Structure formats: structure tokens, C-alpha cells
mmCIF file of C-alpha atoms and ligand atoms in Angstrom:
data_model
loop_
_atom_site.group_PDB
_atom_site.id
_atom_site.type_symbol
_atom_site.label_atom_id
_atom_site.label_comp_id
_atom_site.label_asym_id
_atom_site.label_seq_id
_atom_site.Cartn_x
_atom_site.Cartn_y
_atom_site.Cartn_z
ATOM 1 C CA MET A 950 19.639 5.338 11.450
ATOM 2 C CA LYS A 951 18.797 1.702 12.173
ATOM 3 C CA ALA A 952 15.339 0.384 12.924
ATOM 4 C CA ILE A 953 14.849 -2.957 14.639
ATOM 5 C CA ILE A 954 11.695 -4.844 13.757
ATOM 6 C CA PRO A 955 11.026 -8.067 15.700
ATOM 7 C CA VAL A 956 8.731 -10.367 13.722
ATOM 8 C CA ALA A 957 9.768 -13.822 14.926
ATOM 9 C CA GLY A 958 6.504 -14.662 16.735
ATOM 10 C CA VAL A 959 4.059 -17.337 15.600
ATOM 11 C CA GLY A 960 0.988 -15.082 15.752
ATOM 12 C CA SER A 961 -1.131 -17.679 17.523
ATOM 13 C CA ARG A 962 -4.023 -15.269 18.077
ATOM 14 C CA LEU A 963 -4.420 -14.925 14.324
ATOM 15 C CA ARG A 964 -4.733 -18.602 13.547
ATOM 16 C CA PRO A 965 -5.733 -20.118 11.197
ATOM 17 C CA HIS A 966 -4.313 -17.369 8.959
ATOM 18 C CA THR A 967 -0.880 -17.597 10.543
ATOM 19 C CA PHE A 968 -0.589 -21.336 9.943
ATOM 20 C CA SER A 969 0.471 -20.597 6.385
ATOM 21 C CA HIS A 970 1.568 -16.948 6.546
ATOM 22 C CA PRO A 971 3.606 -14.969 9.038
ATOM 23 C CA LYS A 972 1.404 -12.408 10.777
ATOM 24 C CA VAL A 973 3.262 -9.448 9.270
ATOM 25 C CA LEU A 974 2.403 -10.551 5.738
ATOM 26 C CA LEU A 975 -1.352 -10.544 6.344
ATOM 27 C CA ASN A 976 -3.070 -8.004 4.141
ATOM 28 C CA VAL A 977 -4.676 -4.987 5.726
ATOM 29 C CA ALA A 978 -6.091 -2.172 3.571
ATOM 30 C CA GLY A 979 -4.327 -3.440 0.462
ATOM 31 C CA LYS A 980 -0.848 -4.332 1.673
ATOM 32 C CA PRO A 981 0.840 -6.515 4.271
ATOM 33 C CA ILE A 982 1.091 -5.188 7.816
ATOM 34 C CA ILE A 983 4.867 -4.890 7.489
ATOM 35 C CA GLY A 984 4.455 -2.876 4.285
ATOM 36 C CA HIS A 985 2.589 -0.182 6.234
ATOM 37 C CA ILE A 986 5.354 -0.168 8.850
ATOM 38 C CA MET A 987 8.173 0.010 6.288
ATOM 39 C CA ASP A 988 6.521 2.892 4.426
ATOM 40 C CA LYS A 989 6.392 4.923 7.652
ATOM 41 C CA LEU A 990 10.000 4.121 8.538
ATOM 42 C CA ILE A 991 11.312 4.999 5.089
ATOM 43 C CA ALA A 992 9.333 8.265 5.080
ATOM 44 C CA ALA A 993 11.134 9.132 8.337
ATOM 45 C CA GLY A 994 14.530 8.589 6.702
ATOM 46 C CA ILE A 995 15.338 5.138 8.098
ATOM 47 C CA ASP A 996 17.800 3.563 5.664
ATOM 48 C CA GLU A 997 18.667 0.341 7.460
ATOM 49 C CA ALA A 998 16.449 -2.264 9.091
ATOM 50 C CA ILE A 999 17.389 -5.195 11.284
ATOM 51 C CA VAL A 1000 14.532 -7.653 11.086
ATOM 52 C CA ILE A 1001 14.363 -10.423 13.687
ATOM 53 C CA VAL A 1002 12.799 -13.404 12.012
ATOM 54 C CA GLY A 1003 11.820 -16.867 13.214
ATOM 55 C CA TYR A 1004 8.493 -18.471 12.408
ATOM 56 C CA LEU A 1005 8.062 -18.490 8.579
ATOM 57 C CA GLY A 1006 10.945 -16.034 8.430
ATOM 58 C CA ASP A 1007 11.955 -16.906 4.848
ATOM 59 C CA MET A 1008 8.640 -15.561 3.590
ATOM 60 C CA VAL A 1009 9.142 -12.265 5.430
ATOM 61 C CA GLU A 1010 12.699 -11.940 4.121
ATOM 62 C CA GLU A 1011 11.687 -12.653 0.540
ATOM 63 C CA TRP A 1012 8.816 -10.163 0.627
ATOM 64 C CA LEU A 1013 10.861 -7.351 2.142
ATOM 65 C CA LYS A 1014 13.793 -7.791 -0.250
ATOM 66 C CA LYS A 1015 11.418 -7.807 -3.212
ATOM 67 C CA HIS A 1016 9.573 -4.640 -2.196
ATOM 68 C CA TYR A 1017 12.138 -2.362 -0.505
ATOM 69 C CA ASP A 1018 15.530 -1.145 -1.571
ATOM 70 C CA ILE A 1019 17.177 -0.376 1.782
ATOM 71 C CA LYS A 1020 19.844 -2.277 3.683
ATOM 72 C CA PHE A 1021 18.326 -5.233 5.511
ATOM 73 C CA THR A 1022 19.948 -7.513 8.047
ATOM 74 C CA PHE A 1023 17.893 -10.574 8.908
ATOM 75 C CA VAL A 1024 18.637 -12.045 12.315
ATOM 76 C CA ASN A 1025 17.271 -15.436 13.214
ATOM 77 C CA GLN A 1026 15.731 -15.939 16.643
ATOM 78 C CA PRO A 1027 15.548 -19.733 16.779
ATOM 79 C CA GLU A 1028 13.572 -19.855 20.036
ATOM 80 C CA ARG A 1029 10.885 -17.299 20.912
ATOM 81 C CA LEU A 1030 12.122 -16.403 24.386
ATOM 82 C CA GLY A 1031 10.601 -12.932 24.443
ATOM 83 C CA LEU A 1032 11.049 -9.488 22.987
ATOM 84 C CA ALA A 1033 14.166 -8.643 25.032
ATOM 85 C CA HIS A 1034 15.760 -11.879 23.834
ATOM 86 C CA ALA A 1035 14.806 -11.008 20.234
ATOM 87 C CA ILE A 1036 16.586 -7.633 20.542
ATOM 88 C CA TRP A 1037 19.548 -9.381 22.190
ATOM 89 C CA MET A 1038 20.047 -11.446 19.025
ATOM 90 C CA CYS A 1039 20.846 -8.232 17.108
ATOM 91 C CA GLN A 1040 23.839 -7.320 19.232
ATOM 92 C CA PRO A 1041 26.512 -8.455 16.722
ATOM 93 C CA PHE A 1042 25.080 -6.032 14.161
ATOM 94 C CA ILE A 1043 24.892 -2.945 16.366
ATOM 95 C CA GLU A 1044 27.603 -0.582 17.629
ATOM 96 C CA GLU A 1045 27.492 0.436 21.300
ATOM 97 C CA GLU A 1046 26.931 4.102 20.445
ATOM 98 C CA ASP A 1047 24.218 3.442 17.831
ATOM 99 C CA PRO A 1048 20.812 4.981 18.469
ATOM 100 C CA LEU A 1049 17.989 2.468 17.967
ATOM 101 C CA LEU A 1050 14.410 2.702 16.887
ATOM 102 C CA ILE A 1051 12.483 -0.444 17.819
ATOM 103 C CA ILE A 1052 9.054 -1.056 16.339
ATOM 104 C CA LEU A 1053 6.945 -4.152 16.897
ATOM 105 C CA GLY A 1054 5.968 -5.996 13.761
ATOM 106 C CA ASP A 1055 2.257 -6.138 14.505
ATOM 107 C CA THR A 1056 1.568 -2.478 15.199
ATOM 108 C CA ILE A 1057 0.871 0.103 12.531
ATOM 109 C CA PHE A 1058 1.357 3.627 13.791
ATOM 110 C CA ASP A 1059 0.591 7.086 12.530
ATOM 111 C CA VAL A 1060 3.086 9.444 14.118
ATOM 112 C CA ASP A 1061 5.717 11.920 12.978
ATOM 113 C CA LEU A 1062 8.961 10.063 13.727
ATOM 114 C CA GLN A 1063 11.243 13.027 13.058
ATOM 115 C CA PRO A 1064 10.989 14.604 16.534
ATOM 116 C CA VAL A 1065 11.286 11.124 18.041
ATOM 117 C CA ILE A 1066 14.618 10.284 16.423
ATOM 118 C CA GLU A 1067 15.880 13.768 17.253
ATOM 119 C CA SER A 1068 14.930 13.415 20.939
ATOM 120 C CA PRO A 1069 17.760 14.354 23.335
ATOM 121 C CA VAL A 1070 16.849 11.403 25.606
ATOM 122 C CA SER A 1071 15.528 7.897 25.069
ATOM 123 C CA THR A 1072 11.770 7.989 24.647
ATOM 124 C CA LEU A 1073 8.836 5.557 24.493
ATOM 125 C CA GLY A 1074 5.647 5.909 22.442
ATOM 126 C CA VAL A 1075 2.526 5.993 24.624
ATOM 127 C CA ARG A 1076 -1.165 6.441 24.214
ATOM 128 C CA GLU A 1077 -3.808 7.321 26.765
ATOM 129 C CA VAL A 1078 -6.192 4.413 27.251
ATOM 130 C CA ASP A 1079 -9.397 4.073 29.256
ATOM 131 C CA ASP A 1080 -8.567 0.683 30.726
ATOM 132 C CA PRO A 1081 -4.819 0.402 31.454
ATOM 133 C CA ARG A 1082 -5.173 -3.060 33.035
ATOM 134 C CA ARG A 1083 -4.564 -4.738 29.652
ATOM 135 C CA PHE A 1084 -1.311 -2.868 28.878
ATOM 136 C CA GLY A 1085 2.185 -2.095 30.069
ATOM 137 C CA VAL A 1086 2.018 1.502 31.306
ATOM 138 C CA ALA A 1087 4.504 4.309 31.974
ATOM 139 C CA VAL A 1088 4.284 6.224 35.244
ATOM 140 C CA THR A 1089 5.661 9.709 34.605
ATOM 141 C CA GLU A 1090 6.749 12.624 36.774
ATOM 142 C CA GLY A 1091 7.877 15.989 35.404
ATOM 143 C CA GLY A 1092 8.040 14.643 31.840
ATOM 144 C CA ARG A 1093 10.305 11.708 32.783
ATOM 145 C CA ILE A 1094 9.336 8.066 33.244
ATOM 146 C CA ARG A 1095 9.547 7.048 36.883
ATOM 147 C CA LYS A 1096 8.659 3.403 36.309
ATOM 148 C CA LEU A 1097 7.016 0.962 33.945
ATOM 149 C CA VAL A 1098 4.278 -1.333 35.200
ATOM 150 C CA GLU A 1099 3.022 -4.355 33.292
ATOM 151 C CA LYS A 1100 -0.804 -4.701 33.297
ATOM 152 C CA PRO A 1101 -1.442 -2.751 36.528
ATOM 153 C CA ASP A 1102 -4.310 -3.875 38.768
ATOM 154 C CA THR A 1103 -4.459 -0.453 40.404
ATOM 155 C CA PRO A 1104 -4.712 2.552 38.068
ATOM 156 C CA VAL A 1105 -1.176 3.977 38.431
ATOM 157 C CA SER A 1106 -1.168 5.492 34.941
ATOM 158 C CA ASN A 1107 -3.270 5.436 31.785
ATOM 159 C CA LEU A 1108 -0.293 5.886 29.431
ATOM 160 C CA ALA A 1109 -0.042 2.569 27.609
ATOM 161 C CA ILE A 1110 3.275 1.660 25.978
ATOM 162 C CA VAL A 1111 2.461 1.142 22.310
ATOM 163 C CA GLY A 1112 5.490 -0.749 20.978
ATOM 164 C CA LEU A 1113 7.534 2.108 19.541
ATOM 165 C CA TYR A 1114 10.829 2.717 21.347
ATOM 166 C CA TYR A 1115 13.702 5.119 20.693
ATOM 167 C CA LEU A 1116 16.952 4.396 22.526
ATOM 168 C CA GLN A 1117 19.633 7.020 22.332
ATOM 169 C CA LYS A 1118 22.408 4.469 22.699
ATOM 170 C CA ALA A 1119 22.368 0.725 22.280
ATOM 171 C CA ALA A 1120 24.906 -0.164 24.996
ATOM 172 C CA PRO A 1121 22.788 0.414 28.163
ATOM 173 C CA LEU A 1122 19.895 -1.554 26.657
ATOM 174 C CA PHE A 1123 22.122 -4.521 25.875
ATOM 175 C CA SER A 1124 23.619 -4.411 29.409
ATOM 176 C CA ALA A 1125 20.108 -4.490 30.873
ATOM 177 C CA ILE A 1126 19.068 -7.415 28.652
ATOM 178 C CA GLU A 1127 22.289 -9.248 29.507
ATOM 179 C CA HIS A 1128 21.413 -8.863 33.180
ATOM 180 C CA LEU A 1129 17.952 -10.386 32.585
ATOM 181 C CA ILE A 1130 19.394 -13.309 30.653
ATOM 182 C CA ASN A 1131 22.291 -13.995 33.052
ATOM 183 C CA HIS A 1132 19.911 -13.982 36.028
ATOM 184 C CA GLU A 1133 17.094 -15.713 34.126
ATOM 185 C CA ILE A 1134 14.698 -12.921 34.996
ATOM 186 C CA LYS A 1135 11.538 -13.667 33.046
ATOM 187 C CA THR A 1136 8.002 -12.351 33.290
ATOM 188 C CA LYS A 1137 5.211 -14.636 32.053
ATOM 189 C CA GLY A 1138 7.923 -17.055 30.921
ATOM 190 C CA GLU A 1139 9.661 -14.574 28.607
ATOM 191 C CA TYR A 1140 12.535 -12.106 28.651
ATOM 192 C CA GLN A 1141 10.530 -8.892 28.458
ATOM 193 C CA LEU A 1142 11.714 -5.657 26.891
ATOM 194 C CA THR A 1143 9.689 -3.778 29.519
ATOM 195 C CA ASP A 1144 11.775 -5.434 32.254
ATOM 196 C CA ALA A 1145 15.019 -4.386 30.539
ATOM 197 C CA LEU A 1146 13.782 -0.799 30.184
ATOM 198 C CA GLN A 1147 12.699 -0.779 33.834
ATOM 199 C CA LEU A 1148 16.231 -1.840 34.849
ATOM 200 C CA MET A 1149 17.637 1.050 32.804
ATOM 201 C CA ILE A 1150 15.241 3.496 34.511
ATOM 202 C CA GLU A 1151 16.246 2.164 37.929
ATOM 203 C CA GLY A 1152 19.876 2.650 36.884
ATOM 204 C CA GLY A 1153 19.197 6.363 36.302
ATOM 205 C CA GLU A 1154 18.806 6.418 32.505
ATOM 206 C CA PRO A 1155 16.446 9.304 31.623
ATOM 207 C CA PHE A 1156 13.396 8.354 29.535
ATOM 208 C CA SER A 1157 10.641 10.594 28.213
ATOM 209 C CA VAL A 1158 7.376 9.661 26.500
ATOM 210 C CA PHE A 1159 5.912 10.817 23.193
ATOM 211 C CA PRO A 1160 2.230 10.625 22.231
ATOM 212 C CA VAL A 1161 1.145 8.182 19.525
ATOM 213 C CA HIS A 1162 -2.432 9.030 18.613
ATOM 214 C CA GLY A 1163 -2.639 6.682 15.642
ATOM 215 C CA TRP A 1164 -1.888 3.232 17.011
ATOM 216 C CA TYR A 1165 -3.424 0.331 15.195
ATOM 217 C CA ASP A 1166 -2.982 -3.161 16.565
ATOM 218 C CA CYS A 1167 -3.082 -6.073 14.138
ATOM 219 C CA GLY A 1168 -2.616 -8.929 16.613
ATOM 220 C CA LYS A 1169 -6.139 -10.399 16.683
ATOM 221 C CA PRO A 1170 -8.884 -10.939 14.060
ATOM 222 C CA GLU A 1171 -11.074 -8.154 15.460
ATOM 223 C CA THR A 1172 -8.201 -5.645 15.658
ATOM 224 C CA LEU A 1173 -7.004 -6.607 12.166
ATOM 225 C CA LEU A 1174 -10.493 -5.786 10.871
ATOM 226 C CA SER A 1175 -10.763 -2.506 12.804
ATOM 227 C CA THR A 1176 -7.298 -1.487 11.587
ATOM 228 C CA ASN A 1177 -8.391 -2.363 8.045
ATOM 229 C CA GLU A 1178 -11.389 -0.068 8.490
ATOM 230 C CA ILE A 1179 -9.315 2.845 9.811
ATOM 231 C CA LEU A 1180 -6.572 2.598 7.185
ATOM 232 C CA LEU A 1181 -9.088 2.344 4.350
ATOM 233 C CA ARG A 1182 -10.330 5.841 5.197
ATOM 234 C CA LYS A 1183 -7.248 7.090 3.339
ATOM 235 C CA ALA A 1184 -7.690 4.760 0.337
ATOM 236 C CA ILE A 1185 -8.272 6.163 -3.126
ATOM 237 C CA PRO A 1186 -11.754 5.381 -4.494
ATOM 238 C CA ALA A 1187 -12.094 2.105 -6.415
ATOM 239 C CA LYS A 1188 -12.773 2.046 -10.145
ATOM 240 C CA PRO A 1189 -16.393 1.341 -11.121
ATOM 241 C CA TYR A 1190 -17.445 -2.283 -11.643
ATOM 242 C CA PRO A 1191 -20.422 -2.592 -14.039
ATOM 243 C CA GLY A 1192 -23.441 -4.185 -12.369
ATOM 244 C CA CYS A 1193 -21.907 -3.838 -8.891
ATOM 245 C CA ILE A 1194 -22.319 -1.428 -6.009
ATOM 246 C CA ILE A 1195 -19.143 -0.268 -4.332
ATOM 247 C CA ASN A 1196 -19.618 1.312 -0.912
ATOM 248 C CA GLU A 1197 -16.412 3.206 -0.139
ATOM 249 C CA PRO A 1198 -14.048 2.930 1.546
ATOM 250 C CA VAL A 1199 -12.682 -0.203 -0.043
ATOM 251 C CA PHE A 1200 -9.473 -1.514 -1.533
ATOM 252 C CA ILE A 1201 -9.976 -3.799 -4.531
ATOM 253 C CA ALA A 1202 -6.840 -5.196 -6.150
ATOM 254 C CA ASP A 1203 -6.660 -4.538 -9.913
ATOM 255 C CA SER A 1204 -6.571 -8.246 -10.728
ATOM 256 C CA ALA A 1205 -9.650 -9.100 -8.631
ATOM 257 C CA ARG A 1206 -12.861 -10.020 -10.483
ATOM 258 C CA ILE A 1207 -16.086 -8.567 -9.089
ATOM 259 C CA GLU A 1208 -19.419 -9.548 -10.651
ATOM 260 C CA ASN A 1209 -22.954 -8.843 -9.525
ATOM 261 C CA ALA A 1210 -21.761 -7.904 -6.044
ATOM 262 C CA ILE A 1211 -22.051 -5.282 -3.364
ATOM 263 C CA ILE A 1212 -18.640 -4.548 -1.878
ATOM 264 C CA GLY A 1213 -17.951 -2.471 1.223
ATOM 265 C CA PRO A 1214 -17.768 -0.471 3.181
ATOM 266 C CA ASN A 1215 -14.464 -1.218 4.964
ATOM 267 C CA THR A 1216 -13.457 -4.085 2.733
ATOM 268 C CA THR A 1217 -10.151 -5.219 1.233
ATOM 269 C CA ILE A 1218 -10.213 -7.570 -1.747
ATOM 270 C CA GLY A 1219 -6.884 -9.236 -2.604
ATOM 271 C CA GLU A 1220 -5.197 -9.947 -5.948
ATOM 272 C CA GLN A 1221 -7.008 -12.424 -8.235
ATOM 273 C CA ALA A 1222 -9.887 -12.793 -5.794
ATOM 274 C CA VAL A 1223 -13.219 -13.596 -7.450
ATOM 275 C CA ILE A 1224 -16.410 -12.237 -5.889
ATOM 276 C CA THR A 1225 -19.645 -13.210 -7.637
ATOM 277 C CA ASP A 1226 -23.290 -12.773 -6.610
ATOM 278 C CA ALA A 1227 -22.198 -11.753 -3.140
ATOM 279 C CA ILE A 1228 -22.386 -9.011 -0.538
ATOM 280 C CA VAL A 1229 -19.137 -8.420 1.340
ATOM 281 C CA ARG A 1230 -18.681 -5.753 3.991
ATOM 282 C CA ASP A 1231 -16.244 -4.986 6.838
ATOM 283 C CA SER A 1232 -14.023 -7.845 5.656
ATOM 284 C CA ILE A 1233 -10.628 -8.849 4.287
ATOM 285 C CA ILE A 1234 -10.634 -11.251 1.344
ATOM 286 C CA GLY A 1235 -7.291 -12.896 0.509
ATOM 287 C CA THR A 1236 -5.400 -13.406 -2.731
ATOM 288 C CA SER A 1237 -7.139 -15.798 -5.161
ATOM 289 C CA ALA A 1238 -9.995 -16.374 -2.713
ATOM 290 C CA LYS A 1239 -13.442 -17.148 -4.133
ATOM 291 C CA VAL A 1240 -16.607 -15.767 -2.562
ATOM 292 C CA ALA A 1241 -19.926 -16.611 -4.221
ATOM 293 C CA HIS A 1242 -23.695 -16.577 -3.520
ATOM 294 C CA ILE A 1243 -23.232 -15.344 -0.008
ATOM 295 C CA MET A 1244 -23.477 -12.340 2.264
ATOM 296 C CA ILE A 1245 -20.574 -11.947 4.696
ATOM 297 C CA ASN A 1246 -19.460 -9.288 7.120
ATOM 298 C CA SER A 1247 -16.708 -8.906 9.740
ATOM 299 C CA SER A 1248 -14.914 -11.808 8.078
ATOM 300 C CA ILE A 1249 -11.373 -12.734 7.107
ATOM 301 C CA VAL A 1250 -11.078 -15.130 4.186
ATOM 302 C CA GLY A 1251 -7.590 -16.566 3.643
ATOM 303 C CA ASN A 1252 -5.688 -16.791 0.367
ATOM 304 C CA ASN A 1253 -7.043 -19.422 -2.046
ATOM 305 C CA ALA A 1254 -9.961 -20.103 0.301
ATOM 306 C CA SER A 1255 -13.359 -20.571 -1.248
ATOM 307 C CA ILE A 1256 -16.708 -19.838 0.339
ATOM 308 C CA SER A 1257 -20.248 -20.049 -0.937
ATOM 309 C CA GLY A 1258 -23.590 -20.369 0.852
ATOM 310 C CA ASN A 1259 -24.943 -18.211 3.622
ATOM 311 C CA PRO A 1260 -23.104 -17.956 6.962
ATOM 312 C CA HIS A 1261 -22.599 -14.390 8.214
ATOM 313 C CA GLU A 1262 -19.389 -14.347 10.196
ATOM 314 C CA ILE A 1263 -16.392 -16.442 9.337
ATOM 315 C CA ASN A 1264 -12.689 -16.609 9.996
ATOM 316 C CA ILE A 1265 -11.149 -19.232 7.746
ATOM 317 C CA GLY A 1266 -7.557 -19.883 6.739
ATOM 318 C CA ASP A 1267 -5.703 -20.341 3.467
ATOM 319 C CA TYR A 1268 -6.914 -23.150 1.170
ATOM 320 C CA SER A 1269 -10.078 -23.753 3.227
ATOM 321 C CA GLU A 1270 -13.193 -24.616 1.282
ATOM 322 C CA ILE A 1271 -16.688 -24.139 2.667
ATOM 323 C CA ARG A 1272 -19.961 -24.817 0.863
ATOM 324 C CA VAL A 1273 -23.072 -24.062 2.847
ATOM 325 C CA GLY A 1274 -26.380 -24.973 1.254
HETATM 326 P P1 UTP B 1454 3.420 -10.912 20.364
HETATM 327 O O1 UTP B 1454 3.463 -10.989 21.816
HETATM 328 O O2 UTP B 1454 2.244 -10.250 19.738
HETATM 329 O O3 UTP B 1454 3.584 -12.407 19.791
HETATM 330 O O4 UTP B 1454 4.768 -10.200 19.924
HETATM 331 P P2 UTP B 1454 3.143 -13.048 18.420
HETATM 332 O O5 UTP B 1454 3.773 -14.374 18.259
HETATM 333 O O6 UTP B 1454 3.419 -12.097 17.287
HETATM 334 O O7 UTP B 1454 1.561 -13.225 18.518
HETATM 335 P P3 UTP B 1454 0.659 -14.162 19.489
HETATM 336 O O8 UTP B 1454 0.735 -13.548 20.853
HETATM 337 O O9 UTP B 1454 1.201 -15.577 19.412
HETATM 338 O O10 UTP B 1454 -0.703 -14.067 18.864
HETATM 339 C C1 UTP B 1454 4.874 -8.819 19.586
HETATM 340 C C2 UTP B 1454 5.930 -8.668 18.500
HETATM 341 O O11 UTP B 1454 7.209 -9.129 18.982
HETATM 342 C C3 UTP B 1454 7.703 -10.176 18.151
HETATM 343 C C4 UTP B 1454 6.484 -10.730 17.447
HETATM 344 O O12 UTP B 1454 6.833 -11.313 16.205
HETATM 345 C C5 UTP B 1454 5.610 -9.497 17.262
HETATM 346 O O13 UTP B 1454 5.976 -8.738 16.121
HETATM 347 N N1 UTP B 1454 8.422 -11.179 19.031
HETATM 348 C C6 UTP B 1454 7.898 -11.548 20.233
HETATM 349 C C7 UTP B 1454 9.639 -11.712 18.610
HETATM 350 O O14 UTP B 1454 10.156 -11.355 17.505
HETATM 351 N N2 UTP B 1454 10.273 -12.625 19.407
HETATM 352 C C8 UTP B 1454 9.770 -13.034 20.609
HETATM 353 O O15 UTP B 1454 10.401 -13.858 21.298
HETATM 354 C C9 UTP B 1454 8.556 -12.464 21.041
#
């Protein structure tokens, strides 16, 4: 079974970190976002992935090929014209009768995929949310989706679409996307997957929903940190560091150096990072970053960045250097 993973976006909401790294390679709870997604897909028996790359796509391709031994097809989306357009680019690699599992590259999910890929009809992952105005929602009736509404002003449904889609057959989806592209039907300037799915629903294609209770967004600094916190709850305890206090849960890479420090809770420390005379909590510290003589929390420190002094909340990119007296 093929999974489609669109990761071509620039990740503007996660700048400065995404200036030098594609969003999906940002570390959360000890491995890149896409590593969490791939592990779930492989556990569900997915043996082929079509990855739509664009911005910093070579880095994504290299990382995936190095870490996973399944069949990959990398499809370039030269212009980011929207999710439906991204899926459209995969058409040459998909048979009309193929079932498709589409998963967004910036969402980590915790759901049993087996019943999803065995579903007798196409089905969309949803989660109940308190404030549906920020999401695309599915309006259902008798277990079937009646319509999809993007960011509803009136509360028509609280079932938010989470970015996990199972299509029983590829052909009707591609016809719907073709219609959008031929008629230049865009929403917010982009060819939207939600619009293509809505066309399919209007055309009589049956869709059900399945609940996704574990749905962890990684699209913004604050959601990256909250996802880090949630995923770390399953981390194995760190080894002891003499002269340091480790407040679990944490992930500390084996090659990191920790001296005279208090680490955690909810903290990821990357490979070769050096933390000395510092207190670090609720944070993600990148590969080869240096943190010294400082107390930080709710912070993301990029790879090779260096920080010392005493600010409390920071969000700095790769190779930054900050010295605060
Ligand atoms: P987002 O809307 O979150 O875009 O796309 P983004 O570029 O990743 O992040 P921001 O909004 O600039 O901060 C959701 C998913 O769809 C992919 C993105 O890579 C991301 O995994 N996508 C979106 C594409 O592959 N192509 C597109 O044209 C649009």
C-alpha cells in the first residue's frame, strides 16, 4: 500500500529554524518529525512512500533514504500551489485503482491505521475540537460526510480534519483535482485538497470519518514544543550524568555533553550538544548547539547555535550566536 507524504512547503511559521532545515527534519523528542511519521506508517505495513518534495527537498530525500529501507519515490513540486496540486504531481506514479493513504508532513499522529486502510469506503481522520473556527471541519450525517467546511464562522461541526486521508481509489481524487486545476478553482490562493474532496462528496462518493485522538501538530514553535512534551512521555529514562539533575521526561542524545546542569522536564538535547552550568526545561536544543551559564525554558535552539547569558525565552535559528551579559 502506498502512502503519500507532501513535504514541499517552506514552513514559514517555523522560521528561523526552517531557513536552513526543512520543517520535517526538525527534531522533536529525539528524532525528526518525519521519522515519527515514517515509524507509524511502517508499523502499519506501508511498504512504499511517495514523498512530494520542494523546499530543501534534497535534505529530506537524503535523510529518508539513509534511515528507511522501503521503496521511495520523490516527486518534485516546483511551485507550492497547494496541497491538491502537490497530490496532483504524483499522478504518473499511481494507478487509477490504487488505494491511497495521504498524511501531511507536519502532523504526528497516534492512531491504529489498520482499520483505516481496511475501510470499505474512503475515510478522513477527524478530531473533536472546542473551537472549530480555526480548522476545516466535516459535517456528518448517519456516519457519512455530508460536506466539508473550511474554517466555519458558524458552528456547523466540531470534527476537525486532521490531515490523515484514506482514499479507496486514486482515480476519483485525481478527476476532482483536475477539475480544480482546469477551472482555476483556488481557495486562499491555493488548490486545496479539501475542495477536491468536497467535489467528490458532491459527486456522490461515500466518505466516512475515523477518530484520531493523538494528533500532534508541529507547524509552529509553540506546537512543536507541546508535541515534544507529549511524545517525551513515552521516552526511556536518560542515563545519569554526574553532578547534574535530570528531571524526566527528557531525551538526551548519547553524544551530548552535560555538565553541572539541570535538564528537563520536557526537554530534547540533540547530538553533540554541550550544556554547561545551565538550567534547560521545556525546550529543544539542536545538534552541536552550545548552552552555557543560562536558564532557559520554552525555547528552541537551532543546530550549531550558541547561547550564554540570561534571557528566559528564545527562538533562534541554526548558527546563531547570542551572548548576553
Ligand atoms: P502547510 O500549510 O503547513 O505549509 O502545509 P508549510 O509550508 O509546511 O508551513 P507554513 O504554513 O509556511 O508555516 C501542510 C503540509 O502540506 C505540504 C507542506 O509541506 C506540509 O507538510 N504542502 C503544502 C505541500 O507539499 N505543497 C503545497 O503546495 C502546500
